[in-house]
């Protein structure tokens, strides 16, 4: 289908339908109208006809902040992910409360978040209090873990319902010059002194296994990730406004989550207020550059098979800037969300081509949406094995990233398409024929596969003649 999917909310869709119906009624009417009005309505109808000629109208499901924020979980590490899921849970519950929506759909989302947060391996940062429902309680399993985050802690006893936060709070007698924000950076003697004092202080609360440790009222383990995500969501919500208003209005949102963050900071010391100022400035700057790169990027839709397509997104950046695997995953998530309007069923695979300024190096990053099978590890490992001289594939650093020379890009892209195509074809044959029959046909089918690949490439070349070759514009084609 050559049409783009235009995702509309229900109210937007109803408004378009209402206008189109009114135009149809006007055409059927014999009543004389003013000539200017007639021209205006004809002009409107022509524009709406163009809308249907170029777009498939798709109604957007009801969504809350949580469901917009949730895809970004995959672009951060595991410890950060726990805080993001925690934020999502709060957001979803606040949405249910303020909008009085209790549909099964949202209840299912709460359970999914609950399961996801429990499934994160090596997770010591989040626990759930089953007696209080599905809302997660961000906590720590030991005093040492709590003190690694901050010397100033609250002690929480979920059995003590009437007095949820016991009035036990201490600065641990740490002098200003010793304050580092990290308990482990103190000398061992000082660490032991603090632990002894705290343990003596909390002996009155038993059993110890019922205790959770929280920093102040709300802990966001990685608050800069939270800031970035809030800004991106605000950008999405206000995507119909002018671009220059996004990055400065985004921090003024009165959203429930943002208020939680602000409330916590009001309770904090000057140390945290300086962090807030620092994050506010740097988050806006980071995203302004990043979103500009996304908007200025070259994009191309590539046919792997007749029913399977991926996007190639080409950006340029300075060395060691926006090139870390987490950052590439973050950028890929933005591309995917913009391309799909944050709707899961429209998301597809993306290949990020990142050219390094003043260098011959190019980084390729393969992105897979949530709930889809990740083919990139298999693809990159195959082409890296057969083209070891052209490709640097550091599996310890990141399995979804390869480094190549810019001049080799056209060749490597052809290799990626060839391997991707063979994987998809094999999977399709498995579904149709089954494992045993497929094994019998593998030998006899090798020659046919080569012919099919040549035909697919020929078809793709014919298709590309009708498309603007954005890759060529980026210096990939040397002819």
Short mmCIF file of C-alpha atoms in Angstrom, two decimals:
data_model
loop_
_atom_site.label_atom_id
_atom_site.label_comp_id
_atom_site.label_asym_id
_atom_site.label_seq_id
_atom_site.Cartn_x
_atom_site.Cartn_y
_atom_site.Cartn_z
CA UNK A 1 0.00 0.00 0.00
CA UNK A 2 1.50 3.33 -1.08
CA UNK A 3 -0.63 5.31 1.39
CA UNK A 4 0.65 6.53 4.75
CA UNK A 5 -1.27 5.65 7.90
CA UNK A 6 -2.72 8.80 9.48
CA UNK A 7 -3.51 8.07 13.12
CA UNK A 8 -6.35 10.15 14.56
CA UNK A 9 -7.99 10.31 17.93
CA UNK A 10 -11.67 9.46 18.02
CA UNK A 11 -12.66 13.13 18.29
CA UNK A 12 -10.43 14.07 15.34
CA UNK A 13 -11.83 11.22 13.27
CA UNK A 14 -15.42 12.20 14.10
CA UNK A 15 -14.72 15.81 13.12
CA UNK A 16 -13.35 14.76 9.72
CA UNK A 17 -16.39 12.52 9.16
CA UNK A 18 -18.76 15.33 10.13
CA UNK A 19 -17.17 17.79 7.69
CA UNK A 20 -17.15 15.25 4.85
CA UNK A 21 -20.83 14.43 5.44
CA UNK A 22 -21.75 18.11 5.45
CA UNK A 23 -19.93 18.55 2.13
CA UNK A 24 -21.79 15.58 0.64
CA UNK A 25 -25.13 17.02 1.78
CA UNK A 26 -24.20 20.33 0.20
CA UNK A 27 -23.53 18.66 -3.17
CA UNK A 28 -26.89 16.90 -3.08
CA UNK A 29 -28.76 20.10 -2.33
CA UNK A 30 -30.48 22.17 -5.03
CA UNK A 31 -30.61 25.26 -2.86
CA UNK A 32 -28.86 28.30 -4.29
CA UNK A 33 -25.98 29.50 -2.16
CA UNK A 34 -23.57 32.33 -2.29
CA UNK A 35 -20.94 31.84 -5.01
CA UNK A 36 -18.07 32.48 -2.59
CA UNK A 37 -19.37 29.86 -0.16
CA UNK A 38 -19.68 27.42 -3.04
CA UNK A 39 -16.05 27.96 -4.04
CA UNK A 40 -14.91 27.63 -0.44
CA UNK A 41 -16.72 24.33 0.05
CA UNK A 42 -15.41 22.96 -3.24
CA UNK A 43 -11.91 23.88 -2.13
CA UNK A 44 -12.45 22.13 1.23
CA UNK A 45 -13.82 19.04 -0.44
CA UNK A 46 -10.84 18.89 -2.78
CA UNK A 47 -8.49 19.01 0.21
CA UNK A 48 -10.37 16.27 2.05
CA UNK A 49 -10.32 14.15 -1.09
CA UNK A 50 -6.54 14.54 -1.15
CA UNK A 51 -6.50 13.37 2.46
CA UNK A 52 -8.20 10.10 1.53
CA UNK A 53 -6.12 9.70 -1.63
CA UNK A 54 -2.84 9.79 0.29
CA UNK A 55 -3.65 8.47 3.76
CA UNK A 56 -5.31 5.52 5.42
CA UNK A 57 -7.37 6.93 8.28
CA UNK A 58 -6.69 4.93 11.43
CA UNK A 59 -8.47 5.58 14.71
CA UNK A 60 -6.18 5.82 17.72
CA UNK A 61 -7.03 3.76 20.79
CA UNK A 62 -7.42 5.52 24.11
CA UNK A 63 -4.01 5.99 25.66
CA UNK A 64 -2.63 7.47 28.83
CA UNK A 65 0.84 8.77 29.65
CA UNK A 66 1.93 5.32 30.79
CA UNK A 67 1.31 3.67 27.43
CA UNK A 68 3.18 6.42 25.60
CA UNK A 69 6.08 6.23 28.02
CA UNK A 70 6.33 2.46 28.19
CA UNK A 71 8.20 1.79 24.87
CA UNK A 72 11.18 3.82 26.11
CA UNK A 73 11.88 1.18 28.75
CA UNK A 74 13.85 -0.81 26.18
CA UNK A 75 16.34 2.00 25.53
CA UNK A 76 17.80 2.08 29.05
CA UNK A 77 19.63 -0.39 31.26
CA UNK A 78 17.94 -2.73 33.72
CA UNK A 79 18.31 -0.59 36.83
CA UNK A 80 16.87 2.41 35.01
CA UNK A 81 14.07 0.25 33.64
CA UNK A 82 12.80 -0.49 37.13
CA UNK A 83 12.28 3.19 37.81
CA UNK A 84 10.59 3.74 34.44
CA UNK A 85 8.17 0.87 35.03
CA UNK A 86 7.50 2.29 38.47
CA UNK A 87 6.70 5.66 36.89
CA UNK A 88 4.46 3.95 34.34
CA UNK A 89 2.51 2.21 37.07
CA UNK A 90 1.91 5.44 38.97
CA UNK A 91 0.89 7.16 35.76
CA UNK A 92 -1.56 4.46 34.80
CA UNK A 93 -3.19 4.46 38.22
CA UNK A 94 -3.44 8.24 38.22
CA UNK A 95 -5.10 8.06 34.81
CA UNK A 96 -7.63 5.55 36.10
CA UNK A 97 -8.38 7.76 39.07
CA UNK A 98 -8.70 11.11 37.30
CA UNK A 99 -10.59 9.86 34.25
CA UNK A 100 -12.63 7.20 36.07
CA UNK A 101 -11.76 4.60 33.46
CA UNK A 102 -11.86 1.02 34.72
CA UNK A 103 -11.86 -0.83 31.42
CA UNK A 104 -10.37 -4.29 31.25
CA UNK A 105 -7.76 -2.91 28.83
CA UNK A 106 -6.13 -0.74 31.48
CA UNK A 107 -6.36 -3.39 34.17
CA UNK A 108 -4.48 -5.67 31.80
CA UNK A 109 -1.79 -3.02 31.33
CA UNK A 110 -1.33 -2.74 35.10
CA UNK A 111 -0.80 -6.49 35.34
CA UNK A 112 1.68 -6.39 32.45
CA UNK A 113 3.71 -3.70 34.20
CA UNK A 114 3.58 -5.70 37.41
CA UNK A 115 4.90 -8.82 35.66
CA UNK A 116 7.57 -6.91 33.75
CA UNK A 117 9.02 -5.31 36.83
CA UNK A 118 9.23 -8.67 38.60
CA UNK A 119 10.92 -10.28 35.60
CA UNK A 120 13.87 -7.88 35.49
CA UNK A 121 16.83 -9.98 36.55
CA UNK A 122 19.22 -8.91 39.33
CA UNK A 123 16.62 -6.46 40.54
CA UNK A 124 17.19 -5.20 44.07
CA UNK A 125 15.53 -1.85 43.65
CA UNK A 126 11.81 -2.52 43.47
CA UNK A 127 9.37 -4.44 45.63
CA UNK A 128 5.60 -4.76 45.76
CA UNK A 129 3.34 -4.61 48.78
CA UNK A 130 0.58 -7.06 47.86
CA UNK A 131 -1.69 -5.83 50.66
CA UNK A 132 -1.76 -2.40 49.05
CA UNK A 133 -2.52 -3.55 45.53
CA UNK A 134 -0.42 -3.48 42.37
CA UNK A 135 1.23 -0.11 42.88
CA UNK A 136 4.96 -0.80 43.27
CA UNK A 137 6.92 0.44 46.23
CA UNK A 138 10.43 1.49 45.23
CA UNK A 139 12.69 0.21 47.98
CA UNK A 140 16.01 -1.41 48.87
CA UNK A 141 16.74 -4.78 50.38
CA UNK A 142 19.45 -3.70 52.83
CA UNK A 143 20.84 -0.74 54.71
CA UNK A 144 23.99 -0.91 52.63
CA UNK A 145 22.02 -0.65 49.38
CA UNK A 146 20.07 2.32 50.73
CA UNK A 147 23.19 4.11 51.90
CA UNK A 148 24.88 3.66 48.54
CA UNK A 149 22.20 5.94 47.13
CA UNK A 150 22.03 8.52 49.91
CA UNK A 151 23.12 8.82 53.53
CA UNK A 152 19.78 10.43 54.41
CA UNK A 153 17.10 7.75 54.45
CA UNK A 154 13.56 7.00 55.58
CA UNK A 155 12.66 3.69 57.15
CA UNK A 156 9.43 2.13 55.93
CA UNK A 157 7.49 -0.58 57.74
CA UNK A 158 4.51 -1.80 55.71
CA UNK A 159 3.02 -3.51 58.80
CA UNK A 160 2.69 -0.17 60.52
CA UNK A 161 -0.27 1.11 58.51
CA UNK A 162 -1.19 4.04 60.77
CA UNK A 163 2.30 5.46 60.68
CA UNK A 164 3.61 4.44 57.26
CA UNK A 165 6.86 6.37 57.45
CA UNK A 166 8.36 6.08 60.89
CA UNK A 167 9.96 9.26 62.16
CA UNK A 168 13.41 7.79 61.90
CA UNK A 169 15.59 9.95 59.72
CA UNK A 170 19.27 10.63 60.15
CA UNK A 171 22.15 12.39 58.49
CA UNK A 172 24.46 9.72 59.94
CA UNK A 173 26.73 12.40 61.46
CA UNK A 174 28.44 12.91 58.13
CA UNK A 175 30.27 16.20 57.81
CA UNK A 176 29.76 18.34 54.72
CA UNK A 177 33.27 17.71 53.46
CA UNK A 178 32.61 13.95 53.65
CA UNK A 179 29.33 14.07 51.78
CA UNK A 180 29.74 12.42 48.39
CA UNK A 181 26.31 10.94 47.73
CA UNK A 182 27.88 7.48 47.81
CA UNK A 183 28.23 5.54 51.05
CA UNK A 184 30.89 3.27 49.55
CA UNK A 185 33.23 6.19 48.98
CA UNK A 186 33.59 6.74 52.73
CA UNK A 187 36.42 4.96 54.51
CA UNK A 188 35.57 1.59 56.09
CA UNK A 189 35.79 2.91 59.66
CA UNK A 190 33.21 5.60 58.92
CA UNK A 191 30.95 3.10 57.14
CA UNK A 192 30.99 0.78 60.17
CA UNK A 193 30.25 3.64 62.57
CA UNK A 194 27.22 4.68 60.54
CA UNK A 195 25.88 1.12 60.24
CA UNK A 196 26.19 0.49 64.00
CA UNK A 197 24.36 3.73 64.82
CA UNK A 198 21.56 3.02 62.38
CA UNK A 199 21.08 -0.59 63.45
CA UNK A 200 20.90 0.45 67.09
CA UNK A 201 18.38 3.10 66.14
CA UNK A 202 15.99 0.69 64.43
CA UNK A 203 16.10 -2.26 66.83
CA UNK A 204 12.62 -1.37 68.01
CA UNK A 205 11.14 -2.36 64.63
CA UNK A 206 10.77 -6.12 64.11
CA UNK A 207 11.02 -8.29 62.14
CA UNK A 208 13.83 -6.82 60.05
CA UNK A 209 12.62 -8.67 56.96
CA UNK A 210 9.52 -6.46 56.84
CA UNK A 211 11.56 -3.29 56.41
CA UNK A 212 12.06 -1.42 53.16
CA UNK A 213 14.49 1.43 52.67
CA UNK A 214 13.52 4.53 50.73
CA UNK A 215 15.24 7.76 49.94
CA UNK A 216 12.89 10.48 51.17
CA UNK A 217 9.34 10.09 49.83
CA UNK A 218 9.88 9.14 46.20
CA UNK A 219 13.02 7.69 44.70
CA UNK A 220 13.69 7.91 40.99
CA UNK A 221 16.86 5.90 40.60
CA UNK A 222 17.85 7.68 37.40
CA UNK A 223 16.12 11.05 37.34
CA UNK A 224 17.71 12.21 34.10
CA UNK A 225 16.07 9.30 32.25
CA UNK A 226 12.80 10.41 33.79
CA UNK A 227 13.35 13.96 32.57
CA UNK A 228 14.15 12.89 29.03
CA UNK A 229 11.12 10.65 28.80
CA UNK A 230 8.77 13.31 30.16
CA UNK A 231 10.05 15.76 27.56
CA UNK A 232 9.65 13.29 24.70
CA UNK A 233 6.11 12.43 25.74
CA UNK A 234 5.24 16.10 25.91
CA UNK A 235 6.68 16.55 22.42
CA UNK A 236 4.49 13.71 21.15
CA UNK A 237 1.33 15.07 22.78
CA UNK A 238 1.95 18.51 21.28
CA UNK A 239 3.24 17.31 17.92
CA UNK A 240 0.76 19.45 15.99
CA UNK A 241 2.23 22.68 17.39
CA UNK A 242 5.25 24.54 16.10
CA UNK A 243 8.57 22.84 16.76
CA UNK A 244 10.21 25.76 18.55
CA UNK A 245 7.62 25.71 21.35
CA UNK A 246 8.26 22.07 22.29
CA UNK A 247 11.54 22.17 24.13
CA UNK A 248 10.75 25.04 26.46
CA UNK A 249 7.12 24.32 27.24
CA UNK A 250 7.79 20.64 27.80
CA UNK A 251 9.14 21.20 31.31
CA UNK A 252 6.09 23.25 32.29
CA UNK A 253 3.69 20.35 32.01
CA UNK A 254 1.38 19.91 35.00
CA UNK A 255 1.28 16.16 34.60
CA UNK A 256 0.86 13.98 37.66
CA UNK A 257 4.34 12.49 37.28
CA UNK A 258 6.07 15.82 36.93
CA UNK A 259 4.35 17.07 40.08
CA UNK A 260 5.57 14.02 41.98
CA UNK A 261 9.10 14.82 40.92
CA UNK A 262 8.75 18.49 41.87
CA UNK A 263 7.23 17.60 45.26
CA UNK A 264 10.18 15.39 46.07
CA UNK A 265 12.64 18.11 45.13
CA UNK A 266 10.87 20.60 47.41
CA UNK A 267 11.82 18.38 50.33
CA UNK A 268 15.44 18.14 49.25
CA UNK A 269 18.61 19.92 50.19
CA UNK A 270 20.41 22.48 48.04
CA UNK A 271 22.42 19.62 46.56
CA UNK A 272 19.30 18.24 44.85
CA UNK A 273 18.11 21.66 43.70
CA UNK A 274 21.41 22.15 41.88
CA UNK A 275 20.93 18.76 40.25
CA UNK A 276 17.43 19.79 39.14
CA UNK A 277 18.77 22.99 37.56
CA UNK A 278 21.54 21.05 35.88
CA UNK A 279 19.12 18.43 34.52
CA UNK A 280 16.62 21.03 33.39
CA UNK A 281 19.24 22.82 31.31
CA UNK A 282 21.06 19.79 29.95
CA UNK A 283 17.98 17.69 29.22
CA UNK A 284 16.47 20.45 27.08
CA UNK A 285 19.77 21.01 25.28
CA UNK A 286 20.38 17.29 24.73
CA UNK A 287 16.92 16.74 23.29
CA UNK A 288 16.91 19.89 21.18
CA UNK A 289 20.02 18.65 19.36
CA UNK A 290 18.73 15.08 19.20
CA UNK A 291 15.29 15.93 17.85
CA UNK A 292 16.86 18.28 15.31
CA UNK A 293 18.99 15.36 14.08
CA UNK A 294 15.88 13.20 13.83
CA UNK A 295 13.98 15.85 11.88
CA UNK A 296 16.91 16.46 9.50
CA UNK A 297 17.67 12.79 8.96
CA UNK A 298 17.24 11.00 5.65
CA UNK A 299 14.81 8.11 5.66
CA UNK A 300 14.13 5.26 3.27
CA UNK A 301 11.64 2.41 3.26
CA UNK A 302 13.32 -0.82 2.11
CA UNK A 303 11.53 -3.95 0.90
CA UNK A 304 13.01 -7.11 2.40
CA UNK A 305 10.23 -9.23 0.89
CA UNK A 306 6.96 -8.22 -0.71
CA UNK A 307 5.28 -8.31 2.72
CA UNK A 308 8.17 -7.30 4.99
CA UNK A 309 9.67 -3.80 5.08
CA UNK A 310 12.15 -1.96 7.27
CA UNK A 311 13.17 1.68 7.62
CA UNK A 312 16.69 3.02 7.15
CA UNK A 313 17.30 6.26 9.08
CA UNK A 314 20.50 8.19 8.32
CA UNK A 315 21.93 10.75 10.73
CA UNK A 316 25.25 12.56 11.09
CA UNK A 317 26.91 13.31 14.41
CA UNK A 318 30.23 14.22 15.98
CA UNK A 319 32.58 11.58 17.31
CA UNK A 320 31.52 10.14 20.69
CA UNK A 321 28.25 12.09 20.55
CA UNK A 322 24.95 10.19 20.36
CA UNK A 323 26.88 7.03 19.48
CA UNK A 324 26.72 5.01 22.72
CA UNK A 325 24.51 1.87 22.37
CA UNK A 326 21.98 3.26 24.89
CA UNK A 327 21.83 6.53 22.96
CA UNK A 328 21.41 4.73 19.63
CA UNK A 329 18.59 2.69 21.15
CA UNK A 330 17.07 5.92 22.46
CA UNK A 331 17.30 7.54 19.00
CA UNK A 332 15.84 4.43 17.38
CA UNK A 333 12.90 4.53 19.76
CA UNK A 334 12.23 8.12 18.74
CA UNK A 335 12.33 7.19 15.04
CA UNK A 336 10.00 4.26 15.67
CA UNK A 337 7.57 6.34 17.73
CA UNK A 338 7.44 9.15 15.16
CA UNK A 339 7.00 6.67 12.31
CA UNK A 340 4.19 4.78 14.10
CA UNK A 341 2.64 7.62 16.11
CA UNK A 342 3.41 5.56 19.24
CA UNK A 343 1.01 2.83 18.11
CA UNK A 344 2.47 -0.65 18.61
CA UNK A 345 0.85 -2.37 15.63
CA UNK A 346 2.41 0.13 13.18
CA UNK A 347 5.95 -0.22 14.52
CA UNK A 348 8.54 -2.00 12.44
CA UNK A 349 12.29 -2.61 12.27
CA UNK A 350 14.72 0.29 11.84
CA UNK A 351 18.36 0.37 10.79
CA UNK A 352 20.09 3.51 12.07
CA UNK A 353 23.01 4.63 9.89
CA UNK A 354 25.15 7.03 11.92
CA UNK A 355 27.87 8.83 9.96
CA UNK A 356 30.65 10.29 12.11
CA UNK A 357 31.63 13.83 11.13
CA UNK A 358 35.24 14.38 9.95
CA UNK A 359 35.78 10.64 9.86
CA UNK A 360 35.45 7.66 7.54
CA UNK A 361 33.62 5.68 10.24
CA UNK A 362 29.95 4.76 10.18
CA UNK A 363 27.96 3.01 12.91
CA UNK A 364 24.97 0.79 12.11
CA UNK A 365 22.41 0.04 14.81
CA UNK A 366 19.55 -2.44 14.37
CA UNK A 367 16.36 -1.62 16.25
CA UNK A 368 13.56 -4.07 17.05
CA UNK A 369 10.22 -2.87 18.52
CA UNK A 370 8.90 -4.36 21.72
CA UNK A 371 7.07 -7.68 21.31
CA UNK A 372 8.76 -8.43 17.96
CA UNK A 373 11.50 -10.95 17.26
CA UNK A 374 15.01 -9.49 17.17
CA UNK A 375 16.77 -10.59 13.96
CA UNK A 376 19.66 -8.13 14.16
CA UNK A 377 22.01 -10.26 16.27
CA UNK A 378 21.76 -13.13 13.79
CA UNK A 379 22.11 -10.80 10.79
CA UNK A 380 25.11 -8.89 12.16
CA UNK A 381 26.91 -12.02 13.34
CA UNK A 382 26.53 -13.64 9.89
CA UNK A 383 27.74 -10.68 7.87
CA UNK A 384 30.54 -9.94 10.37
CA UNK A 385 31.75 -13.54 10.04
CA UNK A 386 31.82 -13.43 6.23
CA UNK A 387 33.13 -9.83 6.00
CA UNK A 388 35.51 -9.63 8.95
CA UNK A 389 37.85 -7.18 7.21
CA UNK A 390 35.10 -4.61 6.60
CA UNK A 391 33.16 -4.94 9.88
CA UNK A 392 34.01 -4.39 13.56
CA UNK A 393 31.48 -6.34 15.65
CA UNK A 394 32.10 -6.00 19.39
CA UNK A 395 29.58 -8.37 20.98
CA UNK A 396 30.74 -7.45 24.49
CA UNK A 397 29.89 -3.80 23.95
CA UNK A 398 26.57 -4.30 22.13
CA UNK A 399 25.23 -7.07 19.89
CA UNK A 400 22.97 -4.74 17.89
CA UNK A 401 25.77 -2.42 16.74
CA UNK A 402 28.45 -2.78 14.06
CA UNK A 403 31.11 -0.34 12.85
CA UNK A 404 32.17 -0.02 9.22
CA UNK A 405 33.88 2.40 6.84
CA UNK A 406 31.60 4.84 5.06
CA UNK A 407 32.77 3.66 1.63
CA UNK A 408 31.64 0.10 2.45
CA UNK A 409 28.09 1.11 3.37
CA UNK A 410 26.40 0.25 0.07
CA UNK A 411 27.99 -3.21 0.06
CA UNK A 412 27.13 -3.86 3.72
CA UNK A 413 23.52 -2.74 3.21
CA UNK A 414 23.20 -5.21 0.33
CA UNK A 415 24.61 -7.94 2.59
CA UNK A 416 22.15 -7.05 5.36
CA UNK A 417 19.20 -7.17 2.96
CA UNK A 418 20.36 -10.50 1.53
CA UNK A 419 20.74 -12.14 4.96
CA UNK A 420 17.53 -10.57 6.27
CA UNK A 421 15.66 -11.83 3.21
CA UNK A 422 16.96 -15.39 3.61
CA UNK A 423 16.01 -15.45 7.32
CA UNK A 424 12.47 -14.25 6.64
CA UNK A 425 12.04 -16.75 3.79
CA UNK A 426 13.28 -19.61 5.96
CA UNK A 427 10.88 -18.69 8.75
CA UNK A 428 7.99 -18.45 6.30
CA UNK A 429 8.83 -21.88 4.87
CA UNK A 430 9.00 -23.35 8.37
CA UNK A 431 5.51 -22.13 9.11
CA UNK A 432 4.15 -23.53 5.85
CA UNK A 433 6.06 -26.81 5.51
CA UNK A 434 7.19 -27.68 9.01
CA UNK A 435 10.72 -28.52 10.17
CA UNK A 436 11.07 -32.02 8.61
CA UNK A 437 9.85 -31.16 5.13
CA UNK A 438 11.98 -28.03 5.14
CA UNK A 439 15.15 -30.03 5.87
CA UNK A 440 14.42 -32.32 2.90
CA UNK A 441 14.01 -29.34 0.60
CA UNK A 442 17.05 -27.37 1.75
CA UNK A 443 19.58 -28.99 -0.60
CA UNK A 444 17.38 -29.01 -3.67
CA UNK A 445 16.15 -25.50 -2.97
CA UNK A 446 19.51 -23.75 -2.73
CA UNK A 447 19.72 -22.98 -6.45
CA UNK A 448 16.10 -21.83 -6.53
CA UNK A 449 16.74 -19.54 -3.57
CA UNK A 450 19.60 -17.87 -5.40
CA UNK A 451 17.35 -17.26 -8.39
CA UNK A 452 14.61 -15.91 -6.10
CA UNK A 453 17.08 -13.57 -4.42
CA UNK A 454 18.18 -12.22 -7.79
CA UNK A 455 14.54 -11.68 -8.78
CA UNK A 456 13.77 -9.94 -5.45
CA UNK A 457 16.76 -7.65 -5.87
CA UNK A 458 15.68 -6.86 -9.42
CA UNK A 459 12.16 -6.05 -8.20
CA UNK A 460 13.56 -3.89 -5.45
CA UNK A 461 15.77 -2.01 -7.91
CA UNK A 462 12.70 -1.35 -10.06
CA UNK A 463 10.84 -0.14 -6.99
CA UNK A 464 13.74 2.13 -6.00
CA UNK A 465 13.66 3.85 -9.40
CA UNK A 466 10.31 5.34 -8.40
CA UNK A 467 11.51 6.35 -4.91
CA UNK A 468 13.73 9.24 -4.02
CA UNK A 469 17.10 7.70 -3.19
CA UNK A 470 17.79 9.36 0.12
CA UNK A 471 20.71 7.04 0.76
CA UNK A 472 22.45 8.25 -2.37
CA UNK A 473 22.02 11.80 -1.16
CA UNK A 474 23.97 10.89 1.93
CA UNK A 475 27.11 9.98 0.06
CA UNK A 476 26.58 6.24 -0.06
CA UNK A 477 26.40 6.10 -3.83
CA UNK A 478 29.72 7.05 -5.35
CA UNK A 479 28.58 7.07 -8.97
#
